Coordinates of C-alpha atoms in Angstrom, one line a residue:
X1 CA 126.4 -3.3 -25.2
X2 CA 127.4 -3.6 -21.6
X3 CA 129.4 -0.7 -19.9
X4 CA 133.1 -1.3 -20.3
X5 CA 133.9 -1.0 -16.5
X6 CA 131.5 -3.9 -15.7
X7 CA 133.0 -6.4 -18.2
X8 CA 135.3 -9.4 -17.3
X9 CA 138.4 -8.2 -19.2
X10 CA 141.2 -10.6 -19.9
X11 CA 144.5 -10.6 -21.7
X12 CA 146.6 -13.3 -23.2
X13 CA 148.6 -15.5 -20.9
X14 CA 151.6 -14.5 -23.1
X15 CA 151.4 -10.9 -22.2
X16 CA 153.7 -9.4 -19.5
X17 CA 151.6 -9.3 -16.3
X18 CA 148.5 -8.2 -18.3
X19 CA 150.0 -4.8 -18.8
X20 CA 150.1 -2.9 -22.1
X21 CA 148.0 -5.5 -23.9
X22 CA 145.0 -6.2 -26.0
X23 CA 142.2 -6.7 -23.5
X24 CA 139.3 -8.8 -24.5
X25 CA 135.8 -9.2 -22.9
X26 CA 132.9 -11.4 -23.9
X27 CA 129.5 -9.8 -23.8
X28 CA 126.0 -11.3 -24.2
X29 CA 126.0 -10.5 -27.9
X30 CA 129.7 -10.6 -28.9
X31 CA 133.2 -9.5 -27.8
X32 CA 134.8 -6.2 -27.1
X33 CA 138.5 -5.2 -27.2
X34 CA 140.4 -2.2 -25.8
X35 CA 144.0 -1.3 -25.0
X36 CA 144.8 -2.1 -21.3
X37 CA 147.2 0.9 -21.0
X38 CA 144.8 3.3 -22.8
X39 CA 141.2 2.3 -22.0
X40 CA 140.2 5.9 -22.6
X41 CA 140.9 5.3 -26.3
X42 CA 137.7 3.4 -26.5
X43 CA 136.5 0.0 -27.3
X44 CA 135.7 -1.9 -30.5
X45 CA 132.7 -4.2 -30.4
X46 CA 132.3 -7.4 -32.5
X47 CA 129.3 -9.6 -33.0
X48 CA 130.1 -13.3 -32.6
X49 CA 130.6 -13.8 -36.3
X50 CA 132.7 -10.7 -36.7
X51 CA 134.9 -11.9 -33.8
X52 CA 135.4 -15.3 -35.3
X53 CA 136.5 -13.5 -38.6
X54 CA 138.7 -11.1 -36.6
X55 CA 140.5 -14.0 -34.9
X56 CA 140.8 -15.7 -38.2
X57 CA 142.4 -12.6 -39.8
X58 CA 144.6 -12.1 -36.7
X59 CA 145.9 -15.7 -36.9
X60 CA 146.3 -15.6 -40.6
X61 CA 144.0 -18.5 -41.3
X62 CA 141.1 -16.5 -42.8
X63 CA 141.0 -13.6 -45.2
X64 CA 137.3 -12.8 -44.9
X65 CA 136.8 -9.3 -43.6
X66 CA 135.3 -9.1 -40.1
X67 CA 133.2 -6.0 -40.9
X68 CA 133.9 -4.4 -37.5
X69 CA 137.5 -3.3 -37.6
X70 CA 140.5 -3.0 -39.9
X71 CA 144.0 -4.4 -39.0
X72 CA 146.9 -2.4 -40.4
X73 CA 150.6 -2.0 -39.8
X74 CA 152.2 1.3 -39.1
X75 CA 155.9 0.8 -38.8
X76 CA 156.2 -1.9 -36.2
X77 CA 152.8 -1.1 -34.6
X78 CA 149.5 -2.8 -35.4
X79 CA 146.6 -0.4 -35.6
X80 CA 143.1 -1.7 -35.2
X81 CA 140.4 0.8 -36.3
X82 CA 136.7 0.5 -35.7
X83 CA 134.5 0.5 -38.8
X84 CA 131.5 1.5 -36.7
X85 CA 133.1 4.4 -34.8
X86 CA 135.8 6.3 -36.7
X87 CA 137.0 7.9 -33.4
X88 CA 138.3 4.6 -32.1
X89 CA 141.8 3.6 -33.1
X90 CA 143.8 1.2 -31.0
X91 CA 147.6 1.0 -31.5
X92 CA 149.6 -1.9 -30.2
X93 CA 153.3 -2.3 -30.3
X94 CA 155.0 -5.5 -31.6
X95 CA 155.2 -7.3 -28.3
X96 CA 151.6 -6.5 -27.3
X97 CA 150.2 -7.7 -30.7
X98 CA 152.4 -10.8 -30.7
X99 CA 151.1 -11.8 -27.2
X100 CA 147.5 -11.3 -28.4
X101 CA 148.0 -13.3 -31.6
X102 CA 149.8 -16.1 -29.8
X103 CA 146.9 -16.3 -27.3
X104 CA 144.3 -16.2 -30.1
X105 CA 146.1 -19.0 -31.9
X106 CA 146.0 -21.0 -28.7
X107 CA 142.2 -20.5 -28.4
X108 CA 142.4 -18.2 -25.4
X109 CA 139.8 -15.9 -26.9
X110 CA 137.2 -18.4 -28.1
X111 CA 134.1 -17.7 -26.1
X112 CA 131.3 -20.3 -26.3
X113 CA 127.8 -18.7 -26.0
X114 CA 127.3 -20.0 -22.5
X115 CA 130.6 -18.7 -21.2
X116 CA 129.9 -15.2 -22.7
X117 CA 126.6 -15.1 -21.0
X118 CA 128.2 -15.9 -17.7
X119 CA 130.7 -13.1 -18.2
X120 CA 128.1 -10.4 -18.2

């Protein structure tokens, strides 16, 4: 996986100035997410098929587990936990997660293979 600092991170167009958001970056072999306000909390990596399942879960159109992360509610926050690295837990408030899910539903985080390769 590519070093986080060299990736082309992006946020949903629905987020407020790209601050305090779910950040998403395509890689040559999948997609990585992190919290823009807390990048030191780590990243969660998804293969292409795991990412498609994660977006499906996020948008409520798919109930198939993505096998890379769990999505749970904790009060009004959404907590995304890595299944591959138990130390990585990303917590998003209601506005942050809503912006991400709206962008995901609009197809903002669909990365065709050739686009992902160009983003390396």
